């Protein structure tokens, strides 16, 4: 967990202190999409190569998918209600 | 965006299943470095938003509403699912208290003597993370930015922070990180409570 704090912190410092010029910021934004897609691909590979996941999928996959959908959905509903009631609207980027 | 992510994810899963084991092991271990590079890049974006500290100060304790809502929503989802698939309420709560942290929740429940529950928790939280990648762009544009943090649960501080940042703004990315850290700290406390 500390490595995450470290890299986010260093990145934040660079952004906050304006150590990147306009061009650098644009490149960073484009590269971010590349890193994101690569990460998602790598995570897909981790799942595909995991024998336990593939093996248990036919029997327990349906229940697991339902848990995933319901937890994500209910969290979203609760946050929607709380943010509408208590939080200022966050603008577009 | 969601479709592209789904395609890349499916491609990755297919590749991981069919490619030689040593190559997929290499890619598997590369993913943690990929994550750190992505988070460095997201950190820069967070820092560019000069109003971030002002906004966070304005929000004050309200920041805690997000992780609170995520936990309450997840547990409600867990109870409803348990009722639907005929598991005990306690199992449903323990599985949903994983908040997307699949490795820990799966192990905790398995070690408590419930290997089936542990496997469901592992899979459910893997799927929650996958689902988050796919739905965040949609949720951010159709509901509001705060809602984009919700499906992520504990992963809002690491794996899904990039997709949330990409689809919202610097302030939300910081809120997401904070919410993810709090959820991550809560998982090892919450899961055992329900076992």
PDB file of C-alpha atoms in Angstrom:
ATOM      1  CA  UNK A   1       0.000   0.000   0.000  1.00  0.00           C
ATOM      2  CA  UNK A   2       2.896   2.384   0.723  1.00  0.00           C
ATOM      3  CA  UNK A   3       4.206   2.116  -2.832  1.00  0.00           C
ATOM      4  CA  UNK A   4       0.817   3.410  -4.010  1.00  0.00           C
ATOM      5  CA  UNK A   5       0.988   6.420  -1.655  1.00  0.00           C
ATOM      6  CA  UNK A   6       4.524   7.066  -2.859  1.00  0.00           C
ATOM      7  CA  UNK A   7       3.830   7.074  -6.621  1.00  0.00           C
ATOM      8  CA  UNK A   8       0.563   9.011  -6.298  1.00  0.00           C
ATOM      9  CA  UNK A   9       2.345  11.473  -3.987  1.00  0.00           C
ATOM     10  CA  UNK A  10       5.289  12.027  -6.362  1.00  0.00           C
ATOM     11  CA  UNK A  11       2.892  12.441  -9.302  1.00  0.00           C
ATOM     12  CA  UNK A  12       0.757  14.863  -7.304  1.00  0.00           C
ATOM     13  CA  UNK A  13       3.841  16.916  -6.355  1.00  0.00           C
ATOM     14  CA  UNK A  14       4.918  17.144 -10.013  1.00  0.00           C
ATOM     15  CA  UNK A  15       1.435  18.250 -11.076  1.00  0.00           C
ATOM     16  CA  UNK A  16       0.909  20.648  -8.197  1.00  0.00           C
ATOM     17  CA  UNK A  17       4.282  22.370  -8.542  1.00  0.00           C
ATOM     18  CA  UNK A  18       3.719  22.805 -12.268  1.00  0.00           C
ATOM     19  CA  UNK A  19       6.843  20.850 -13.207  1.00  0.00           C
ATOM     20  CA  UNK A  20       5.200  19.733 -16.464  1.00  0.00           C
ATOM     21  CA  UNK A  21       4.535  22.118 -19.341  1.00  0.00           C
ATOM     22  CA  UNK A  22       1.288  22.119 -21.400  1.00  0.00           C
ATOM     23  CA  UNK A  23       2.716  19.602 -23.842  1.00  0.00           C
ATOM     24  CA  UNK A  24       3.820  17.303 -21.043  1.00  0.00           C
ATOM     25  CA  UNK A  25       0.360  17.454 -19.477  1.00  0.00           C
ATOM     26  CA  UNK A  26      -1.279  16.501 -22.779  1.00  0.00           C
ATOM     27  CA  UNK A  27       1.153  13.626 -23.291  1.00  0.00           C
ATOM     28  CA  UNK A  28       0.528  12.427 -19.738  1.00  0.00           C
ATOM     29  CA  UNK A  29      -3.220  12.456 -20.337  1.00  0.00           C
ATOM     30  CA  UNK A  30      -2.857  10.438 -23.567  1.00  0.00           C
ATOM     31  CA  UNK A  31      -0.427   7.994 -21.959  1.00  0.00           C
ATOM     32  CA  UNK A  32      -2.840   7.521 -19.071  1.00  0.00           C
ATOM     33  CA  UNK A  33      -5.330   5.914 -21.449  1.00  0.00           C
ATOM     34  CA  UNK A  34      -2.560   3.634 -22.728  1.00  0.00           C
ATOM     35  CA  UNK A  35      -1.509   2.580 -19.190  1.00  0.00           C
ATOM     36  CA  UNK A  36      -5.155   2.064 -18.260  1.00  0.00           C
ATOM     37  CA  UNK A  37      -5.832  -0.221 -21.217  1.00  0.00           C
ATOM     38  CA  UNK A  38      -2.583  -2.133 -20.613  1.00  0.00           C
ATOM     39  CA  UNK A  39      -3.495  -2.580 -16.952  1.00  0.00           C
ATOM     40  CA  UNK A  40      -6.975  -3.859 -17.844  1.00  0.00           C
ATOM     41  CA  UNK A  41      -5.422  -6.274 -20.352  1.00  0.00           C
ATOM     42  CA  UNK A  42      -2.904  -7.510 -17.738  1.00  0.00           C
ATOM     43  CA  UNK A  43      -5.692  -7.995 -15.216  1.00  0.00           C
ATOM     44  CA  UNK A  44      -7.662  -9.933 -17.807  1.00  0.00           C
ATOM     45  CA  UNK A  45      -4.618 -12.183 -18.310  1.00  0.00           C
ATOM     46  CA  UNK A  46      -4.360 -12.702 -14.519  1.00  0.00           C
ATOM     47  CA  UNK A  47      -7.971 -13.877 -14.474  1.00  0.00           C
ATOM     48  CA  UNK A  48      -7.683 -16.034 -17.594  1.00  0.00           C
ATOM     49  CA  UNK A  49      -4.606 -17.852 -16.271  1.00  0.00           C
ATOM     50  CA  UNK A  50      -6.124 -18.394 -12.827  1.00  0.00           C
ATOM     51  CA  UNK A  51      -7.250 -22.038 -12.845  1.00  0.00           C
ATOM     52  CA  UNK A  52      -9.358 -21.580  -9.704  1.00  0.00           C
ATOM     53  CA  UNK A  53     -11.508 -18.911 -11.323  1.00  0.00           C
ATOM     54  CA  UNK A  54     -12.009 -20.846 -14.538  1.00  0.00           C
ATOM     55  CA  UNK A  55     -12.717 -24.085 -12.637  1.00  0.00           C
ATOM     56  CA  UNK A  56     -15.288 -22.602 -10.247  1.00  0.00           C
ATOM     57  CA  UNK A  57     -17.031 -20.468 -12.809  1.00  0.00           C
ATOM     58  CA  UNK A  58     -19.719 -22.951 -13.953  1.00  0.00           C
ATOM     59  CA  UNK A  59     -20.862 -23.747 -10.395  1.00  0.00           C
ATOM     60  CA  UNK A  60     -20.446 -20.504  -8.463  1.00  0.00           C
ATOM     61  CA  UNK A  61     -20.053 -17.920 -11.229  1.00  0.00           C
ATOM     62  CA  UNK A  62     -23.751 -17.020 -11.409  1.00  0.00           C
ATOM     63  CA  UNK A  63     -24.017 -16.252  -7.697  1.00  0.00           C
ATOM     64  CA  UNK A  64     -20.747 -14.315  -7.783  1.00  0.00           C
ATOM     65  CA  UNK A  65     -21.892 -12.214 -10.751  1.00  0.00           C
ATOM     66  CA  UNK A  66     -25.133 -11.413  -8.936  1.00  0.00           C
ATOM     67  CA  UNK A  67     -23.201 -10.350  -5.805  1.00  0.00           C
ATOM     68  CA  UNK A  68     -20.944  -8.152  -7.958  1.00  0.00           C
ATOM     69  CA  UNK A  69     -23.852  -6.477  -9.728  1.00  0.00           C
ATOM     70  CA  UNK A  70     -25.937  -5.964  -6.578  1.00  0.00           C
ATOM     71  CA  UNK A  71     -23.098  -4.585  -4.425  1.00  0.00           C
ATOM     72  CA  UNK A  72     -21.997  -2.183  -7.178  1.00  0.00           C
ATOM     73  CA  UNK A  73     -25.589  -1.180  -7.963  1.00  0.00           C
ATOM     74  CA  UNK A  74     -26.692  -0.617  -4.345  1.00  0.00           C
ATOM     75  CA  UNK A  75     -23.506   1.359  -3.586  1.00  0.00           C
ATOM     76  CA  UNK A  76     -24.200   3.557  -6.586  1.00  0.00           C
ATOM     77  CA  UNK A  77     -27.822   4.128  -5.512  1.00  0.00           C
ATOM     78  CA  UNK A  78     -26.787   5.039  -1.941  1.00  0.00           C
ATOM     79  CA  UNK A  79     -24.080   7.434  -3.173  1.00  0.00           C
ATOM     80  CA  UNK A  80     -26.535   8.966  -5.632  1.00  0.00           C
ATOM     81  CA  UNK A  81     -28.998   9.665  -2.825  1.00  0.00           C
ATOM     82  CA  UNK A  82     -26.314  10.954  -0.408  1.00  0.00           C
ATOM     83  CA  UNK A  83     -24.656  13.161  -3.035  1.00  0.00           C
ATOM     84  CA  UNK A  84     -27.974  14.643  -4.163  1.00  0.00           C
ATOM     85  CA  UNK A  85     -28.908  15.427  -0.561  1.00  0.00           C
ATOM     86  CA  UNK A  86     -25.606  16.549   0.936  1.00  0.00           C
ATOM     87  CA  UNK A  87     -22.962  17.260  -1.699  1.00  0.00           C
ATOM     88  CA  UNK A  88     -22.491  20.103  -4.129  1.00  0.00           C
ATOM     89  CA  UNK A  89     -22.629  19.133  -7.758  1.00  0.00           C
ATOM     90  CA  UNK A  90     -19.159  18.428  -9.167  1.00  0.00           C
ATOM     91  CA  UNK A  91     -18.706  20.080 -12.555  1.00  0.00           C
ATOM     92  CA  UNK A  92     -17.340  18.611 -15.720  1.00  0.00           C
ATOM     93  CA  UNK A  93     -13.582  18.439 -16.051  1.00  0.00           C
TER      94      UNK A  93
ATOM     95  CA  UNK B   1     -15.180   3.838 -23.663  1.00  0.00           C
ATOM     96  CA  UNK B   2     -17.058   1.097 -21.764  1.00  0.00           C
ATOM     97  CA  UNK B   3     -17.169  -1.100 -24.864  1.00  0.00           C
ATOM     98  CA  UNK B   4     -13.458  -0.639 -25.559  1.00  0.00           C
ATOM     99  CA  UNK B   5     -12.700  -1.601 -21.954  1.00  0.00           C
ATOM    100  CA  UNK B   6     -14.920  -4.664 -22.135  1.00  0.00           C
ATOM    101  CA  UNK B   7     -13.202  -5.711 -25.377  1.00  0.00           C
ATOM    102  CA  UNK B   8      -9.704  -5.295 -23.874  1.00  0.00           C
ATOM    103  CA  UNK B   9     -10.772  -7.191 -20.749  1.00  0.00           C
ATOM    104  CA  UNK B  10     -12.234 -10.108 -22.716  1.00  0.00           C
ATOM    105  CA  UNK B  11      -9.161 -10.134 -24.939  1.00  0.00           C
ATOM    106  CA  UNK B  12      -6.945 -10.278 -21.837  1.00  0.00           C
ATOM    107  CA  UNK B  13      -8.940 -13.101 -20.267  1.00  0.00           C
ATOM    108  CA  UNK B  14      -8.826 -15.082 -23.533  1.00  0.00           C
ATOM    109  CA  UNK B  15      -5.101 -14.426 -23.907  1.00  0.00           C
ATOM    110  CA  UNK B  16      -4.436 -15.442 -20.289  1.00  0.00           C
ATOM    111  CA  UNK B  17      -6.342 -18.682 -20.768  1.00  0.00           C
ATOM    112  CA  UNK B  18      -4.657 -19.722 -24.006  1.00  0.00           C
ATOM    113  CA  UNK B  19      -1.129 -18.302 -23.806  1.00  0.00           C
ATOM    114  CA  UNK B  20       1.825 -20.328 -22.451  1.00  0.00           C
ATOM    115  CA  UNK B  21       2.000 -20.324 -18.653  1.00  0.00           C
ATOM    116  CA  UNK B  22       5.367 -18.597 -18.303  1.00  0.00           C
ATOM    117  CA  UNK B  23       4.307 -15.740 -20.587  1.00  0.00           C
ATOM    118  CA  UNK B  24       1.044 -15.190 -18.702  1.00  0.00           C
ATOM    119  CA  UNK B  25       2.972 -15.364 -15.402  1.00  0.00           C
ATOM    120  CA  UNK B  26       5.245 -12.616 -16.692  1.00  0.00           C
ATOM    121  CA  UNK B  27       2.286 -10.430 -17.713  1.00  0.00           C
ATOM    122  CA  UNK B  28       0.609 -11.171 -14.376  1.00  0.00           C
ATOM    123  CA  UNK B  29       3.644  -9.873 -12.491  1.00  0.00           C
ATOM    124  CA  UNK B  30       3.960  -6.911 -14.888  1.00  0.00           C
ATOM    125  CA  UNK B  31       0.462  -5.746 -13.923  1.00  0.00           C
ATOM    126  CA  UNK B  32       1.626  -4.449 -10.529  1.00  0.00           C
ATOM    127  CA  UNK B  33       4.233  -2.244 -12.257  1.00  0.00           C
ATOM    128  CA  UNK B  34       1.642  -1.152 -14.790  1.00  0.00           C
ATOM    129  CA  UNK B  35      -0.573  -0.128 -11.899  1.00  0.00           C
ATOM    130  CA  UNK B  36       2.181   1.984 -10.316  1.00  0.00           C
ATOM    131  CA  UNK B  37       2.909   3.740 -13.636  1.00  0.00           C
ATOM    132  CA  UNK B  38      -0.798   4.463 -14.082  1.00  0.00           C
ATOM    133  CA  UNK B  39      -1.123   5.781 -10.531  1.00  0.00           C
ATOM    134  CA  UNK B  40       1.890   8.051 -11.034  1.00  0.00           C
ATOM    135  CA  UNK B  41       0.160   9.484 -14.108  1.00  0.00           C
ATOM    136  CA  UNK B  42      -3.135   9.871 -12.201  1.00  0.00           C
ATOM    137  CA  UNK B  43      -1.223  11.585  -9.375  1.00  0.00           C
ATOM    138  CA  UNK B  44       0.005  14.228 -11.837  1.00  0.00           C
ATOM    139  CA  UNK B  45      -3.590  14.860 -12.967  1.00  0.00           C
ATOM    140  CA  UNK B  46      -4.736  15.176  -9.360  1.00  0.00           C
ATOM    141  CA  UNK B  47      -2.009  17.746  -8.641  1.00  0.00           C
ATOM    142  CA  UNK B  48      -2.877  19.834 -11.705  1.00  0.00           C
ATOM    143  CA  UNK B  49      -6.219  20.677 -10.135  1.00  0.00           C
ATOM    144  CA  UNK B  50      -5.140  23.669  -8.037  1.00  0.00           C
ATOM    145  CA  UNK B  51      -8.514  23.937  -6.305  1.00  0.00           C
ATOM    146  CA  UNK B  52      -8.267  20.439  -4.921  1.00  0.00           C
ATOM    147  CA  UNK B  53      -7.246  21.464  -1.377  1.00  0.00           C
ATOM    148  CA  UNK B  54      -9.889  24.209  -1.253  1.00  0.00           C
ATOM    149  CA  UNK B  55     -12.574  21.763  -2.397  1.00  0.00           C
ATOM    150  CA  UNK B  56     -11.473  19.112   0.099  1.00  0.00           C
ATOM    151  CA  UNK B  57     -11.481  21.720   2.895  1.00  0.00           C
ATOM    152  CA  UNK B  58     -14.976  22.844   1.838  1.00  0.00           C
ATOM    153  CA  UNK B  59     -16.207  19.275   1.934  1.00  0.00           C
ATOM    154  CA  UNK B  60     -14.639  18.572   5.347  1.00  0.00           C
ATOM    155  CA  UNK B  61     -16.219  15.621   7.089  1.00  0.00           C
ATOM    156  CA  UNK B  62     -18.620  15.185   4.174  1.00  0.00           C
ATOM    157  CA  UNK B  63     -15.775  13.326   2.457  1.00  0.00           C
ATOM    158  CA  UNK B  64     -16.608  10.417   4.743  1.00  0.00           C
ATOM    159  CA  UNK B  65     -20.097  10.202   3.231  1.00  0.00           C
ATOM    160  CA  UNK B  66     -18.616   8.480   0.190  1.00  0.00           C
ATOM    161  CA  UNK B  67     -16.933   5.488   1.888  1.00  0.00           C
ATOM    162  CA  UNK B  68     -19.885   5.323   4.308  1.00  0.00           C
ATOM    163  CA  UNK B  69     -22.315   5.115   1.378  1.00  0.00           C
ATOM    164  CA  UNK B  70     -20.144   2.580  -0.421  1.00  0.00           C
ATOM    165  CA  UNK B  71     -20.068   0.283   2.618  1.00  0.00           C
ATOM    166  CA  UNK B  72     -23.800   0.623   3.399  1.00  0.00           C
ATOM    167  CA  UNK B  73     -24.732   0.101  -0.261  1.00  0.00           C
ATOM    168  CA  UNK B  74     -22.465  -2.926  -0.611  1.00  0.00           C
ATOM    169  CA  UNK B  75     -23.839  -4.582   2.513  1.00  0.00           C
ATOM    170  CA  UNK B  76     -27.441  -3.934   1.357  1.00  0.00           C
ATOM    171  CA  UNK B  77     -26.539  -5.488  -1.995  1.00  0.00           C
ATOM    172  CA  UNK B  78     -25.045  -8.467  -0.160  1.00  0.00           C
ATOM    173  CA  UNK B  79     -28.178  -9.041   1.929  1.00  0.00           C
ATOM    174  CA  UNK B  80     -30.483  -8.780  -1.105  1.00  0.00           C
ATOM    175  CA  UNK B  81     -28.324 -11.205  -3.092  1.00  0.00           C
ATOM    176  CA  UNK B  82     -28.157 -13.664  -0.180  1.00  0.00           C
ATOM    177  CA  UNK B  83     -31.971 -13.683  -0.079  1.00  0.00           C
ATOM    178  CA  UNK B  84     -32.146 -14.201  -3.859  1.00  0.00           C
ATOM    179  CA  UNK B  85     -29.644 -17.088  -4.039  1.00  0.00           C
ATOM    180  CA  UNK B  86     -30.632 -18.658  -0.696  1.00  0.00           C
ATOM    181  CA  UNK B  87     -27.428 -18.096   1.247  1.00  0.00           C
ATOM    182  CA  UNK B  88     -27.465 -17.000   4.882  1.00  0.00           C
ATOM    183  CA  UNK B  89     -27.625 -13.238   5.525  1.00  0.00           C
ATOM    184  CA  UNK B  90     -24.301 -13.474   7.373  1.00  0.00           C
ATOM    185  CA  UNK B  91     -22.626 -15.077   4.346  1.00  0.00           C
ATOM    186  CA  UNK B  92     -24.077 -12.387   2.101  1.00  0.00           C
ATOM    187  CA  UNK B  93     -22.762  -9.671   4.411  1.00  0.00           C
ATOM    188  CA  UNK B  94     -19.292 -11.240   4.630  1.00  0.00           C
ATOM    189  CA  UNK B  95     -19.051 -11.651   0.838  1.00  0.00           C
ATOM    190  CA  UNK B  96     -20.197  -8.089   0.149  1.00  0.00           C
ATOM    191  CA  UNK B  97     -17.912  -6.690   2.885  1.00  0.00           C
ATOM    192  CA  UNK B  98     -14.999  -7.633   0.603  1.00  0.00           C
ATOM    193  CA  UNK B  99     -15.737  -4.320  -1.189  1.00  0.00           C
ATOM    194  CA  UNK B 100     -13.886  -5.525  -4.274  1.00  0.00           C
ATOM    195  CA  UNK B 101     -10.748  -6.670  -2.428  1.00  0.00           C
ATOM    196  CA  UNK B 102     -10.993 -10.219  -3.708  1.00  0.00           C
ATOM    197  CA  UNK B 103      -7.778 -11.764  -2.454  1.00  0.00           C
ATOM    198  CA  UNK B 104      -8.352 -10.838   1.186  1.00  0.00           C
ATOM    199  CA  UNK B 105     -12.114 -11.458   1.412  1.00  0.00           C
ATOM    200  CA  UNK B 106     -11.795 -14.870  -0.263  1.00  0.00           C
ATOM    201  CA  UNK B 107      -9.034 -15.970   2.098  1.00  0.00           C
ATOM    202  CA  UNK B 108     -10.722 -14.685   5.261  1.00  0.00           C
ATOM    203  CA  UNK B 109     -13.980 -16.513   4.538  1.00  0.00           C
ATOM    204  CA  UNK B 110     -12.234 -19.705   3.406  1.00  0.00           C
ATOM    205  CA  UNK B 111     -10.064 -19.760   6.542  1.00  0.00           C
ATOM    206  CA  UNK B 112     -13.149 -19.300   8.686  1.00  0.00           C
ATOM    207  CA  UNK B 113     -14.192 -22.744   7.474  1.00  0.00           C
ATOM    208  CA  UNK B 114     -16.420 -21.789   4.561  1.00  0.00           C
ATOM    209  CA  UNK B 115     -14.529 -22.643   1.350  1.00  0.00           C
ATOM    210  CA  UNK B 116     -17.616 -22.287  -0.858  1.00  0.00           C
ATOM    211  CA  UNK B 117     -18.402 -18.856   0.596  1.00  0.00           C
ATOM    212  CA  UNK B 118     -14.735 -17.938   0.203  1.00  0.00           C
ATOM    213  CA  UNK B 119     -14.752 -18.909  -3.457  1.00  0.00           C
ATOM    214  CA  UNK B 120     -17.951 -16.963  -4.099  1.00  0.00           C
ATOM    215  CA  UNK B 121     -16.417 -13.963  -2.294  1.00  0.00           C
ATOM    216  CA  UNK B 122     -13.254 -14.230  -4.359  1.00  0.00           C
ATOM    217  CA  UNK B 123     -15.149 -14.441  -7.657  1.00  0.00           C
ATOM    218  CA  UNK B 124     -17.757 -11.838  -6.668  1.00  0.00           C
ATOM    219  CA  UNK B 125     -15.103  -9.289  -5.784  1.00  0.00           C
ATOM    220  CA  UNK B 126     -13.096 -10.039  -8.939  1.00  0.00           C
ATOM    221  CA  UNK B 127     -16.269  -9.463 -10.961  1.00  0.00           C
ATOM    222  CA  UNK B 128     -17.018  -6.289  -9.020  1.00  0.00           C
ATOM    223  CA  UNK B 129     -13.654  -4.895 -10.047  1.00  0.00           C
ATOM    224  CA  UNK B 130     -14.213  -5.886 -13.686  1.00  0.00           C
ATOM    225  CA  UNK B 131     -17.716  -4.440 -13.633  1.00  0.00           C
ATOM    226  CA  UNK B 132     -16.335  -1.183 -12.231  1.00  0.00           C
ATOM    227  CA  UNK B 133     -14.004  -0.775 -15.205  1.00  0.00           C
ATOM    228  CA  UNK B 134     -16.950  -1.186 -17.552  1.00  0.00           C
ATOM    229  CA  UNK B 135     -19.630   0.900 -15.793  1.00  0.00           C
ATOM    230  CA  UNK B 136     -17.616   3.906 -14.505  1.00  0.00           C
ATOM    231  CA  UNK B 137     -17.693   5.837 -17.836  1.00  0.00           C
ATOM    232  CA  UNK B 138     -21.465   5.316 -18.053  1.00  0.00           C
ATOM    233  CA  UNK B 139     -22.170   6.179 -14.404  1.00  0.00           C
ATOM    234  CA  UNK B 140     -19.977   9.322 -14.545  1.00  0.00           C
ATOM    235  CA  UNK B 141     -21.776  10.686 -17.583  1.00  0.00           C
ATOM    236  CA  UNK B 142     -25.349   9.634 -16.744  1.00  0.00           C
ATOM    237  CA  UNK B 143     -25.611  10.006 -12.944  1.00  0.00           C
ATOM    238  CA  UNK B 144     -22.965  12.199 -11.303  1.00  0.00           C
ATOM    239  CA  UNK B 145     -19.229  12.157 -10.656  1.00  0.00           C
ATOM    240  CA  UNK B 146     -19.553  11.025  -7.034  1.00  0.00           C
ATOM    241  CA  UNK B 147     -21.437   7.923  -8.180  1.00  0.00           C
ATOM    242  CA  UNK B 148     -18.432   6.904 -10.290  1.00  0.00           C
ATOM    243  CA  UNK B 149     -16.585   6.104  -7.037  1.00  0.00           C
ATOM    244  CA  UNK B 150     -19.358   3.834  -5.740  1.00  0.00           C
ATOM    245  CA  UNK B 151     -18.928   0.596  -7.705  1.00  0.00           C
ATOM    246  CA  UNK B 152     -15.160   0.622  -7.085  1.00  0.00           C
ATOM    247  CA  UNK B 153     -15.292  -0.025  -3.326  1.00  0.00           C
ATOM    248  CA  UNK B 154     -11.818  -0.640  -1.938  1.00  0.00           C
ATOM    249  CA  UNK B 155     -10.260  -0.613  -5.417  1.00  0.00           C
ATOM    250  CA  UNK B 156     -10.975   3.144  -5.738  1.00  0.00           C
ATOM    251  CA  UNK B 157      -7.474   3.787  -4.365  1.00  0.00           C
ATOM    252  CA  UNK B 158      -5.574   1.621  -6.823  1.00  0.00           C
ATOM    253  CA  UNK B 159      -6.740  -0.480  -9.779  1.00  0.00           C
ATOM    254  CA  UNK B 160      -9.889   1.472 -10.651  1.00  0.00           C
ATOM    255  CA  UNK B 161      -8.575   4.935  -9.676  1.00  0.00           C
ATOM    256  CA  UNK B 162      -7.304   5.448 -13.232  1.00  0.00           C
ATOM    257  CA  UNK B 163     -10.672   4.862 -14.879  1.00  0.00           C
ATOM    258  CA  UNK B 164     -12.425   7.065 -12.311  1.00  0.00           C
ATOM    259  CA  UNK B 165      -9.906   9.888 -12.779  1.00  0.00           C
ATOM    260  CA  UNK B 166     -10.151   9.564 -16.567  1.00  0.00           C
ATOM    261  CA  UNK B 167     -13.925  10.017 -16.498  1.00  0.00           C
ATOM    262  CA  UNK B 168     -14.278  12.657 -13.764  1.00  0.00           C
ATOM    263  CA  UNK B 169     -11.926  15.383 -12.468  1.00  0.00           C
ATOM    264  CA  UNK B 170      -9.030  15.922 -10.049  1.00  0.00           C
ATOM    265  CA  UNK B 171     -11.190  16.548  -6.986  1.00  0.00           C
ATOM    266  CA  UNK B 172     -13.206  13.386  -7.537  1.00  0.00           C
ATOM    267  CA  UNK B 173      -9.962  11.456  -8.085  1.00  0.00           C
ATOM    268  CA  UNK B 174      -8.736  12.607  -4.665  1.00  0.00           C
ATOM    269  CA  UNK B 175     -12.099  11.725  -3.068  1.00  0.00           C
ATOM    270  CA  UNK B 176     -11.916   8.353  -4.784  1.00  0.00           C
ATOM    271  CA  UNK B 177      -8.431   7.741  -3.394  1.00  0.00           C
ATOM    272  CA  UNK B 178      -9.512   8.686   0.139  1.00  0.00           C
ATOM    273  CA  UNK B 179     -12.643   6.531  -0.107  1.00  0.00           C
ATOM    274  CA  UNK B 180     -10.586   3.616  -1.418  1.00  0.00           C
ATOM    275  CA  UNK B 181      -8.088   3.881   1.433  1.00  0.00           C
ATOM    276  CA  UNK B 182     -10.863   3.931   4.058  1.00  0.00           C
ATOM    277  CA  UNK B 183     -12.664   0.987   2.436  1.00  0.00           C
ATOM    278  CA  UNK B 184      -9.378  -0.933   2.218  1.00  0.00           C
ATOM    279  CA  UNK B 185      -8.794  -0.407   5.942  1.00  0.00           C
ATOM    280  CA  UNK B 186     -12.371  -1.497   6.701  1.00  0.00           C
ATOM    281  CA  UNK B 187     -12.356  -4.808   4.777  1.00  0.00           C
ATOM    282  CA  UNK B 188     -10.195  -6.750   7.299  1.00  0.00           C
ATOM    283  CA  UNK B 189     -12.392  -5.391  10.109  1.00  0.00           C
ATOM    284  CA  UNK B 190     -15.804  -5.876   8.488  1.00  0.00           C
ATOM    285  CA  UNK B 191     -15.468  -9.329   6.926  1.00  0.00           C
ATOM    286  CA  UNK B 192     -14.626 -11.129  10.235  1.00  0.00           C
ATOM    287  CA  UNK B 193     -17.550  -9.389  11.991  1.00  0.00           C
ATOM    288  CA  UNK B 194     -19.989 -11.256   9.743  1.00  0.00           C
ATOM    289  CA  UNK B 195     -18.249 -14.638   9.929  1.00  0.00           C
TER     290      UNK B 195
END
